[in-house]
CSV table of C-alpha atoms and ligand atoms in Angstrom, one decimal:
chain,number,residue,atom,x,y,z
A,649,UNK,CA,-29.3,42.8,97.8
A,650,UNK,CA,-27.1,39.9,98.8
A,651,UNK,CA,-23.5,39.6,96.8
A,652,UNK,CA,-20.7,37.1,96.5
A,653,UNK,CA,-21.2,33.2,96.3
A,654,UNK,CA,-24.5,32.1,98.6
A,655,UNK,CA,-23.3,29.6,101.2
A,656,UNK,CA,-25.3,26.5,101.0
A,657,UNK,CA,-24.7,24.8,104.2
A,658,UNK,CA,-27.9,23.0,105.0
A,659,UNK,CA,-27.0,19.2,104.6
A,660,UNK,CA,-28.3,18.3,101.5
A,661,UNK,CA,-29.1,19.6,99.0
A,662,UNK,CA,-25.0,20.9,98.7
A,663,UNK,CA,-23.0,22.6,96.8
A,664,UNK,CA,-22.1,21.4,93.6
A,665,UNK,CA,-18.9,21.7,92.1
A,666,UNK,CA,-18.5,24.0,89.2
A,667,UNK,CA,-17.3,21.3,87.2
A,668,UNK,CA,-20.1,18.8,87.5
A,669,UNK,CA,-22.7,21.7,86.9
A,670,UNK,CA,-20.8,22.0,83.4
A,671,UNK,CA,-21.2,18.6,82.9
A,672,UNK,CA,-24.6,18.9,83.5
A,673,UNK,CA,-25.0,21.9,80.9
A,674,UNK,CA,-24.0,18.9,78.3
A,675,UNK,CA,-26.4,18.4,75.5
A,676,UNK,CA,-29.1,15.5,76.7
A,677,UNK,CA,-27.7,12.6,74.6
A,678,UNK,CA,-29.9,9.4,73.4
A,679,UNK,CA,-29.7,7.2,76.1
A,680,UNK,CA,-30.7,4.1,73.6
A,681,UNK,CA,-27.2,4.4,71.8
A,682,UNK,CA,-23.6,3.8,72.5
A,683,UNK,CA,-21.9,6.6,73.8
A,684,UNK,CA,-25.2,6.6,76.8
A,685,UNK,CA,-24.3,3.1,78.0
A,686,UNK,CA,-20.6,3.3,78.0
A,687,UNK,CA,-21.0,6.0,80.5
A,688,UNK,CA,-23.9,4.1,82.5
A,689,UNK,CA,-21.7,1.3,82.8
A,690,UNK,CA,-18.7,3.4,84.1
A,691,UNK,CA,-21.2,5.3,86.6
A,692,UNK,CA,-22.2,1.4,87.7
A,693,UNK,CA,-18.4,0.0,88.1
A,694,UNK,CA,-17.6,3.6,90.6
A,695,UNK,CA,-20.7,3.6,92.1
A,696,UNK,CA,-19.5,0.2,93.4
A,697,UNK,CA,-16.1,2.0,95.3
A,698,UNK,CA,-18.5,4.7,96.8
A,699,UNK,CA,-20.5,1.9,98.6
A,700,UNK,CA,-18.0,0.1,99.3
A,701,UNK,CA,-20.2,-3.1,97.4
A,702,UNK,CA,-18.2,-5.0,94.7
A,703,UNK,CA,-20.8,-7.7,95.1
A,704,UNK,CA,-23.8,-5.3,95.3
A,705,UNK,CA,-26.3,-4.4,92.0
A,706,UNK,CA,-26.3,-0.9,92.1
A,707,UNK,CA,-29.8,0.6,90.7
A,708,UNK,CA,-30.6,4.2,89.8
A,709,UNK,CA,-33.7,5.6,89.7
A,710,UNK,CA,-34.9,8.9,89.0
A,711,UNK,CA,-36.1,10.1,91.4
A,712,UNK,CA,-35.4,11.7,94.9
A,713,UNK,CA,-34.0,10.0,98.0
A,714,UNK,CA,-38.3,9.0,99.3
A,715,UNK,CA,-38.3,7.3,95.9
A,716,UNK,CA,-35.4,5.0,96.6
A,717,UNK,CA,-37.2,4.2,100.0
A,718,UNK,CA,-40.2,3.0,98.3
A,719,UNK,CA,-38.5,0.9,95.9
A,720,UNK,CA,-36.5,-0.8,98.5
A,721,UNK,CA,-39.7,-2.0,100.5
A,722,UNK,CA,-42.0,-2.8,97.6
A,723,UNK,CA,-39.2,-5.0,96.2
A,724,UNK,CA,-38.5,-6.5,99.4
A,725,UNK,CA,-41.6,-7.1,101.7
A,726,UNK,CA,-44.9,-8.3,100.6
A,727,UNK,CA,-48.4,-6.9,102.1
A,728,UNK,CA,-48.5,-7.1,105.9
A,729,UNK,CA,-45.0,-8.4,105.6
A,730,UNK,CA,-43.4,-7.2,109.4
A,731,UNK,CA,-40.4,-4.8,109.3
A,732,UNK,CA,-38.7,-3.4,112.2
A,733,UNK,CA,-37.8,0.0,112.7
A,734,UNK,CA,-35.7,2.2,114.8
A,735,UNK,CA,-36.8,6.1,115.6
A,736,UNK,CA,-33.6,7.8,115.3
A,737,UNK,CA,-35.4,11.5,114.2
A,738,UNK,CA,-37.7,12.6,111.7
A,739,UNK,CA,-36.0,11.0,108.6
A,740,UNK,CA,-36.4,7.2,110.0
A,741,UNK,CA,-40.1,8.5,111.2
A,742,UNK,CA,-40.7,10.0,107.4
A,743,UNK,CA,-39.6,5.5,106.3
A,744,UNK,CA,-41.9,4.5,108.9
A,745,UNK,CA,-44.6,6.1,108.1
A,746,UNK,CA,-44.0,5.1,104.5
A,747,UNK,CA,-44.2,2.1,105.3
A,748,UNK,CA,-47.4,1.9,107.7
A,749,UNK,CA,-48.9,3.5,104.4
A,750,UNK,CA,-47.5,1.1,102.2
A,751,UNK,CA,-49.0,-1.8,104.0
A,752,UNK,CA,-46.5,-3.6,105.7
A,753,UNK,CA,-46.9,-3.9,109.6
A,754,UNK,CA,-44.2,-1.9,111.5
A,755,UNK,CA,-42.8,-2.4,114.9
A,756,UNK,CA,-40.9,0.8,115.3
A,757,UNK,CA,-38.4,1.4,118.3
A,758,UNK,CA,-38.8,4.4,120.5
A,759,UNK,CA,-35.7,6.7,120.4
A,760,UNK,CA,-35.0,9.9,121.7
A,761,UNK,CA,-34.0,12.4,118.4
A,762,UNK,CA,-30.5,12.5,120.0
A,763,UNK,CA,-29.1,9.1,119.8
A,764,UNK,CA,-28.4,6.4,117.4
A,765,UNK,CA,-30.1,2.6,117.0
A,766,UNK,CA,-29.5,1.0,120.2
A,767,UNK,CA,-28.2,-2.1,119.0
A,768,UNK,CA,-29.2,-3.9,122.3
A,769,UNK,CA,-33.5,-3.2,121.9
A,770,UNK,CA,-33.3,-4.0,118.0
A,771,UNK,CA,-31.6,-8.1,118.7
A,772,UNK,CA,-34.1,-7.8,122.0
A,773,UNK,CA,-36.7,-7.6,119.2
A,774,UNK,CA,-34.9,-10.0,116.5
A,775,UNK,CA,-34.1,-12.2,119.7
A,776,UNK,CA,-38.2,-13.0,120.6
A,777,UNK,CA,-38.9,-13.6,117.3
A,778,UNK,CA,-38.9,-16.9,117.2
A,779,UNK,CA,-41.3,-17.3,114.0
A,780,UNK,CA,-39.0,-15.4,111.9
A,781,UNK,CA,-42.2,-12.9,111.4
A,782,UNK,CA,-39.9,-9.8,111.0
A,783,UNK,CA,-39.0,-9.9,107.4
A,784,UNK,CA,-37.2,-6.7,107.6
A,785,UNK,CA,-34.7,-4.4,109.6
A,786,UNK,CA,-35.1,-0.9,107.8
A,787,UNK,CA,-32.0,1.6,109.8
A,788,UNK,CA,-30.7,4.7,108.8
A,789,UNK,CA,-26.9,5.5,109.1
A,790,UNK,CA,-27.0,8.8,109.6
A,791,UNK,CA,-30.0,10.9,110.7
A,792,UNK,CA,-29.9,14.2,109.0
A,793,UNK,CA,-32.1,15.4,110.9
A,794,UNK,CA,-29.9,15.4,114.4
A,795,UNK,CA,-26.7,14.9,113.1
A,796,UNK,CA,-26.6,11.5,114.5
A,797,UNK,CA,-24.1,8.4,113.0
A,798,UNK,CA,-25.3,5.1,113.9
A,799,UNK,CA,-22.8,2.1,114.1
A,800,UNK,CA,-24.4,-0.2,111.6
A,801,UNK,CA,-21.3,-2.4,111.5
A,802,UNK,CA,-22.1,-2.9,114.9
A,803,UNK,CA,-25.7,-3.5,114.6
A,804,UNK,CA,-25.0,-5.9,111.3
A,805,UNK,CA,-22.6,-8.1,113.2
A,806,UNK,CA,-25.1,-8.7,115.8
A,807,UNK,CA,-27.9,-9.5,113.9
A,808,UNK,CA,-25.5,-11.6,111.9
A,809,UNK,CA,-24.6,-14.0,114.8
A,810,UNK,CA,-28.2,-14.4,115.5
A,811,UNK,CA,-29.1,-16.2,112.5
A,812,UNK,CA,-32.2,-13.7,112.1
A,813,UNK,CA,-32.8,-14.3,108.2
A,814,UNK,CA,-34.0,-10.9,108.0
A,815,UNK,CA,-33.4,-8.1,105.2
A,816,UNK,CA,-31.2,-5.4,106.3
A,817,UNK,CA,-31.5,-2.1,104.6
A,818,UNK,CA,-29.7,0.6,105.2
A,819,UNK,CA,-30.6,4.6,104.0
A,820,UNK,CA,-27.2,6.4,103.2
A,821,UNK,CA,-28.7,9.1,101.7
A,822,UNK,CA,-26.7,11.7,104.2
A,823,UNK,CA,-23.3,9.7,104.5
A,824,UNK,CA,-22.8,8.0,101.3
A,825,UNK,CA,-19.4,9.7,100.1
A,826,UNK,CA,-19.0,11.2,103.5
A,827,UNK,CA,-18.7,8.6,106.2
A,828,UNK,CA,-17.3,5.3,105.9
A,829,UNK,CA,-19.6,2.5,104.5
A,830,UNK,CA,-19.0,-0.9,103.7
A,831,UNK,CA,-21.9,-2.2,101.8
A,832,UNK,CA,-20.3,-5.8,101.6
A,833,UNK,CA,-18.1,-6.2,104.5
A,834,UNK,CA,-21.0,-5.3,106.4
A,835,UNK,CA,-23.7,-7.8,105.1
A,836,UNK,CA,-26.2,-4.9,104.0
A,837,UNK,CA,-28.5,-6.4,102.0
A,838,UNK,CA,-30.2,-3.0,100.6
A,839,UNK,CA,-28.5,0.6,100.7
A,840,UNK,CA,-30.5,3.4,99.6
A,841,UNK,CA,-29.3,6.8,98.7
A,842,UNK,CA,-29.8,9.8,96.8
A,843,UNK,CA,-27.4,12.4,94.8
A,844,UNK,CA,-28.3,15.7,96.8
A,845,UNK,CA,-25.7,15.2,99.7
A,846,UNK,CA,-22.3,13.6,99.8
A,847,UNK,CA,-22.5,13.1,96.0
A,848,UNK,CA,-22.3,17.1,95.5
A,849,UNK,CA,-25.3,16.6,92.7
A,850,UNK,CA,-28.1,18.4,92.2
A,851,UNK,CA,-31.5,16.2,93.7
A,852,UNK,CA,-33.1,13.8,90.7
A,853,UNK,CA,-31.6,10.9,91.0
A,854,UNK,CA,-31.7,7.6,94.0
A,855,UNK,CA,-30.0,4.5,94.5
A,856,UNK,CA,-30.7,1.0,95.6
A,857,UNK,CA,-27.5,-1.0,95.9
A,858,UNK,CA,-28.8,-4.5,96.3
A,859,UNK,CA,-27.1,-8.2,97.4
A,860,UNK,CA,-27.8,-10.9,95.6
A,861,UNK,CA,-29.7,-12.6,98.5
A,862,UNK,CA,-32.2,-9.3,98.0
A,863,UNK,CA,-32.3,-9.5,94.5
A,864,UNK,CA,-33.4,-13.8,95.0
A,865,UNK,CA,-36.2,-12.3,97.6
A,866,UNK,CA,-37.3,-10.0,95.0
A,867,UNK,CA,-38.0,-12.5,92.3
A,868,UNK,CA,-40.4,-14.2,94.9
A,869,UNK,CA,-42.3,-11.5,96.3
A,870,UNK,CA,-45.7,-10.7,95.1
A,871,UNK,CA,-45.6,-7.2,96.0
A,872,UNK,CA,-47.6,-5.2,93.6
A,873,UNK,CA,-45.3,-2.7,91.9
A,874,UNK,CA,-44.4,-1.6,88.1
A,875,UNK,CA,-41.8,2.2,87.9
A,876,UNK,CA,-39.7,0.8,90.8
A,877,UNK,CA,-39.4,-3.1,90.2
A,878,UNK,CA,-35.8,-3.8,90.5
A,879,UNK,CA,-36.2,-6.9,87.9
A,880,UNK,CA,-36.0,-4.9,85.1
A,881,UNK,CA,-34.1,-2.0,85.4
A,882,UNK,CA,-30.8,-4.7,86.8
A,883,UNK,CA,-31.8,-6.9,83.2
A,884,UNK,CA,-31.2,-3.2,81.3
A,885,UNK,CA,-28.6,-1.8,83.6
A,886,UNK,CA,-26.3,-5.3,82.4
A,887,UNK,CA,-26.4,-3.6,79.2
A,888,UNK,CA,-25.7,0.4,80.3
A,889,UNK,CA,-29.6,1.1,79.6
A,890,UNK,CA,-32.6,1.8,81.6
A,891,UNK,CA,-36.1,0.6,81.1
A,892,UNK,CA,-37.7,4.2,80.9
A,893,UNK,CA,-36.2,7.7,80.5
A,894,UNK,CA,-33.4,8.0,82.9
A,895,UNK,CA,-32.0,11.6,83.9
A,896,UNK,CA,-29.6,11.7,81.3
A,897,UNK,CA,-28.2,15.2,82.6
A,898,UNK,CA,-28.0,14.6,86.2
A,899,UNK,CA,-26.4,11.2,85.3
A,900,UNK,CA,-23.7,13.5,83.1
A,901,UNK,CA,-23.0,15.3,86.5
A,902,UNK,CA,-22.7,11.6,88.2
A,903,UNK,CA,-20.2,10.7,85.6
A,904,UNK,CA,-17.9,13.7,86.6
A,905,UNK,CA,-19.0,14.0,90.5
A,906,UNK,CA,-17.4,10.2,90.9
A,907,UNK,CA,-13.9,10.9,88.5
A,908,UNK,CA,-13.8,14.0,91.1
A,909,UNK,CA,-14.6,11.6,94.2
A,910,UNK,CA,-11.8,9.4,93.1
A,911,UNK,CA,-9.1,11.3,92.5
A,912,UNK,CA,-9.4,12.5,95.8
A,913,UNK,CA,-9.9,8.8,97.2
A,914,UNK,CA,-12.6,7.8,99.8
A,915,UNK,CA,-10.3,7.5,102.7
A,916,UNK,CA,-9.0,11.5,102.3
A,917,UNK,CA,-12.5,12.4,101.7
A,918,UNK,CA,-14.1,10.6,105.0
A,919,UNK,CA,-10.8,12.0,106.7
A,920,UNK,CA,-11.6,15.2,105.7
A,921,UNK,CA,-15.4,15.4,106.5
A,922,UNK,CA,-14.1,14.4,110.2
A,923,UNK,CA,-11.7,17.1,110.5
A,924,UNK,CA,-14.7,19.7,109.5
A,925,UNK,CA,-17.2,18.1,111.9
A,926,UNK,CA,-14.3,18.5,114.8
A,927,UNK,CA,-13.6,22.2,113.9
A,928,UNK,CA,-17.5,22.9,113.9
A,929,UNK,CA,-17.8,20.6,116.9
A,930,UNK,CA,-15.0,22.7,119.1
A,931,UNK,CA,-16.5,26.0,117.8
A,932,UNK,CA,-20.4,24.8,119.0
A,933,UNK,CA,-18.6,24.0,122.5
A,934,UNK,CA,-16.9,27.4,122.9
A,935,UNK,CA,-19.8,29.1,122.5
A,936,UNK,CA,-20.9,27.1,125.1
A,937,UNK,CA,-24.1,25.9,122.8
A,938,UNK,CA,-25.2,22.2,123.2
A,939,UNK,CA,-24.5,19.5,120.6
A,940,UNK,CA,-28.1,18.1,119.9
A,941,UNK,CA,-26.4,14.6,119.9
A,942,UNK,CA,-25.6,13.2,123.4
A,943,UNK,CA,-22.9,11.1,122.6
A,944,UNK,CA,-19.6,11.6,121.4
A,945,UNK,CA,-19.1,8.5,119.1
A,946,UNK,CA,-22.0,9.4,117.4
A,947,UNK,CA,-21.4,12.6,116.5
A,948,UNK,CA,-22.1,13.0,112.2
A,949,UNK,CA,-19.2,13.9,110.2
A,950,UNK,CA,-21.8,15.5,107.8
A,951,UNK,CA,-23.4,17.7,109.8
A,952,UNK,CA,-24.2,19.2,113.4
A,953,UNK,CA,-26.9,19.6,115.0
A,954,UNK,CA,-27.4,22.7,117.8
A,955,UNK,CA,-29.9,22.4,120.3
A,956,UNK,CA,-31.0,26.2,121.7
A,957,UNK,CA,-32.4,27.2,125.1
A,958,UNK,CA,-36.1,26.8,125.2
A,959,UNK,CA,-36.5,30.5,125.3
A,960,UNK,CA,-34.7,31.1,121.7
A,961,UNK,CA,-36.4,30.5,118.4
A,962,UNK,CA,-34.0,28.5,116.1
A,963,UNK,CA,-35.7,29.4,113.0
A,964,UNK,CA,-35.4,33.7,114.2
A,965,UNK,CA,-31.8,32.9,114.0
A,966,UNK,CA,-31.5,31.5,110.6
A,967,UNK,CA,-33.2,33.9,109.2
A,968,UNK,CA,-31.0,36.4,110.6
A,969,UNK,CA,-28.1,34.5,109.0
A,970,UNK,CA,-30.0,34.4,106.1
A,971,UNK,CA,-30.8,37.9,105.8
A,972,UNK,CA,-27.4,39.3,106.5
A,973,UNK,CA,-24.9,37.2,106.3
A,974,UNK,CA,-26.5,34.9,103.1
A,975,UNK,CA,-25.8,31.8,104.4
A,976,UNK,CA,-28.3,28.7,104.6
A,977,UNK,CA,-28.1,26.6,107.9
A,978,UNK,CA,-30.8,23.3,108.1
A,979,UNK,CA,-33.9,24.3,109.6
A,980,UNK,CA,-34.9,21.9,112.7
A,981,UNK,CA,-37.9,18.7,111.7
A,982,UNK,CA,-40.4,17.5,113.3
A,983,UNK,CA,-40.2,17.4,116.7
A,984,UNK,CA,-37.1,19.5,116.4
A,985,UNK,CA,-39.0,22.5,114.6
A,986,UNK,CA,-37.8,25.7,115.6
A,987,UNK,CA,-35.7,24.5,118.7
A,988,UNK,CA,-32.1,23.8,116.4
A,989,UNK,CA,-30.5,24.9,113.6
A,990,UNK,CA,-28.5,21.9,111.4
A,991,UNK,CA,-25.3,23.1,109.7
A,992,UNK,CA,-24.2,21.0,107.2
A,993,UNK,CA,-20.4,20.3,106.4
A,994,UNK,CA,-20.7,18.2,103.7
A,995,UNK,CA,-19.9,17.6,100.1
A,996,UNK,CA,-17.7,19.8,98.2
A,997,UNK,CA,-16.2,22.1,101.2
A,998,UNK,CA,-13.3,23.1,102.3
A,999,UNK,CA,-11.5,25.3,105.4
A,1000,UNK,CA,-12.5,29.0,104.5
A,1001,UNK,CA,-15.9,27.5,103.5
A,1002,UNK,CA,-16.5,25.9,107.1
A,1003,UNK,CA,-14.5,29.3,108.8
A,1004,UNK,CA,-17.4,31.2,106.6
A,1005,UNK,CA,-19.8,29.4,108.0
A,1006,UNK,CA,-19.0,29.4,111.4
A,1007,UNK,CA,-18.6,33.5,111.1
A,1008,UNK,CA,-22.3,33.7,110.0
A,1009,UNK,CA,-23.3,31.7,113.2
A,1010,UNK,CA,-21.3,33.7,115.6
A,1011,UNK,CA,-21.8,37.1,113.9
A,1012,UNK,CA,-26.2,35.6,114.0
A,1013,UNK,CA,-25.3,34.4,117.5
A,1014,UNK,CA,-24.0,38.2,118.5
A,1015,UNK,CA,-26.9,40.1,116.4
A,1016,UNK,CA,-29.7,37.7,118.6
A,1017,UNK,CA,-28.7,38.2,121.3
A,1018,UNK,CA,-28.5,34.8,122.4
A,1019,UNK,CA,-26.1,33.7,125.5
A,1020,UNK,CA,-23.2,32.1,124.1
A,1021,UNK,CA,-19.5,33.6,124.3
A,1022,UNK,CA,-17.2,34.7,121.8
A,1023,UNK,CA,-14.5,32.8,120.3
A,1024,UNK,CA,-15.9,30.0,118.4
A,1025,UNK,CA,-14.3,30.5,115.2
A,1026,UNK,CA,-11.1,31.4,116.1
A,1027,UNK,CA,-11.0,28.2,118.0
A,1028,UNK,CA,-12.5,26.1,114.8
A,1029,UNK,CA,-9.2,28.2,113.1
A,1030,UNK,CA,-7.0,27.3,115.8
A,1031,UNK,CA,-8.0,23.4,115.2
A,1032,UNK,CA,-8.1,23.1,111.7
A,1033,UNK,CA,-4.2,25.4,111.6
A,1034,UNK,CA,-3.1,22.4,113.5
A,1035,UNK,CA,-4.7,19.4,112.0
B,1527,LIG,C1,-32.4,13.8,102.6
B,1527,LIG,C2,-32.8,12.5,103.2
B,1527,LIG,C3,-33.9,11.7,102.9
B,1527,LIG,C4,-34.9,12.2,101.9
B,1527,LIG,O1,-34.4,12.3,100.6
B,1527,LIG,P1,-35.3,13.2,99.5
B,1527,LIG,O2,-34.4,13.3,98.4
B,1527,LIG,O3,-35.7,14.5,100.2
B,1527,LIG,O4,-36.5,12.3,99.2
B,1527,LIG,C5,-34.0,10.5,103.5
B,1527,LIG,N1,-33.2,10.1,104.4
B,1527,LIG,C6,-32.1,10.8,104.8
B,1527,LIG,C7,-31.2,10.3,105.9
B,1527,LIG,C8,-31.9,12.0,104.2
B,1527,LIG,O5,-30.8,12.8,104.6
């Protein structure tokens, strides 16, 4: 029998706090009447700050983080439209494939699972495409699964200068609230993301935050689509209402999860998540384990991954964790399965939280008998006493 608090710390879903789950617990109100859209307007006006997007239409659906994918391609491209694509791990592969299935022709970029977009191939692409044929450039900012940050700001500003007219959309669904993103400073023309990570809420509920120029492109295309058409729910969402059945409760736990994300104030919170992902960082290299992300400026603030020696089974470990220790680390996807485990240091967290955390892998480490050394927390404790 397992006692105390389970620790969570796969990246996403996270922990939520105890005070958004008791917002949750709140009676299910009628979201046709007044008190319903003075609180979807209020969720609307913060959800602005969290992306960083005064100028952006936020739009929430419910529905899970996949959903919010969908809607931002059906609205955007129309059948055989052309979108590129950058492989950055199983999460950009799951987009692409949604995609393909979607219709829409996809000229996906080969990456290695251990590195972000490489700015240089995607305007290589952009570059030769003289016809404007690529509608679409579909990225995501950070790849949950290998802990990898891409530098969209980067990426945006080079597109920018080449006067490629395409869309850019962005998935956030693993930074949003946890790594800096700047939805209009950067140009993003669609971010998507979803409550289950940085947003410490349970999953049910996705985002589309869209620019004008997207919303304009909407109105024109001849997509077919009906539960995720944008035109709607932004006529309803003027007015704090949605077209259908929203998740009234989840949206309750939204309400409290963003007073609890300002009061602390985006810049503390990002600092924060980078502090964590150091600590963890400095104990993965004392134990002389590999960082599954090559390089250093990439490294997520919202989780790591851990790449084990070909002999060691990733998934024997967890378990182990699991079993003794009741902790949850990320299992590895896709091409990844069974060779890493993913620990997530994200969302509502704090020191003795990550030290935890980081006990259960050394103490799993020890009990496996995989070669590492010793050490790795007390380092993480070291660095986080003097930061
Ligand atoms: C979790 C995640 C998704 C998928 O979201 P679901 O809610 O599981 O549909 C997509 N992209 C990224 C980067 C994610 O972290």
């Amino acid at each position: 029998m397992q006692t105390g608090k389970h620790f969570l710390q796969i990246p996403g879903p996270t922990n939520v706090p105890d005070s958004v789950l008791r917002a949750i617990s709140n009676p299910t109100i009628d979201h046709r009447g007044p008190e319903f859209s003075d609180m979807t307007l209020r969720i609307i006006n913060l959800l602005k700050n969290i992306v960083k997007g005064q100028n952006s239409i936020p739009i929430i659906f419910p529905s899970s983080g996949t959903g919010a994918w969908e809607a931002a391609l059906v609205n955007i491209l129309s059948l055989g439209d052309k979108v590129l694509m950058f492989e950055t791990g199983h999460f950009s592969t799951l987009w692409k494939n949604m995609a393909h299935n979607l219709g829409f022709k996809v000229d996906y970029v080969k990456g290695d699972w251990r590195s972000g977009v490489d700015s240089d191939r995607i305007i290589e692409k952009l570059s030769e495409d003289n016809f404007h044929e690529i509608k679409a450039v579909c990225l995501v900012h950070n790849e949950t699964s290998t802990g990898v940050t891409s530098n969209i700001s980067e990426i945006t500003k080079k597109i920018k200068s080449l006067q490629h007219p395409a869309i850019i959309m962005v998935d956030t669904i693993s930074s949003l609230g946890s790594i800096d993103y700047q939805h209009d400073n950067w140009d993003i023309d669609v971010t998507v993301s979803g409550s289950q990570k940085g947003l410490m809420l349970p999953p049910g509920i996705a985002f589309n935050f869209i620019s004008r120029k997207a919303l304009e492109y909407s109105k024109s295309n001849s997509y077919n689509r009906s539960y995720w058409d944008w035109g709607e729910m932004a006529k309803n969402n003027a007015s704090g209402f949605f077209p259908y059945t929203p998740s009234t409760n989840i949206l309750f736990g939204l309400d409290e999860a963003l007073k609890i994300l300002s009061k602390e104030g985006l810049e503390n919170i990002f600092l924060r998540h980078e502090r964590h992902a150091k600590a963890t960082q400095v104990a993965v290299k004392t134990w002389g384990l590999e960082i599954l992300a090559i390089n250093e400026n990439e490294y997520s603030n919202s989780l790591t991954g851990i790449l084990l020696e070909k002999n060691v089974n990733a998934d024997h470990l967890r378990n182990i964790i699991l079993e003794k220790f009741n902790t949850s680390l990320g299992t590895g996807l896709g091409k990844w399965s069974g060779k890493i485990i993913r620990i997530g240091h994200l969302g509502d967290f704090n020191d003795p939280m990550l030290i935890g955390t980081l006990s259960a892998v050394e103490m799993g480490l020890a009990l496996s008998e995989i070669d590492h050394h010793s050490g790795g927390v007390t380092a993480a404790m070291n660095y986080l006493s003097n930061k």
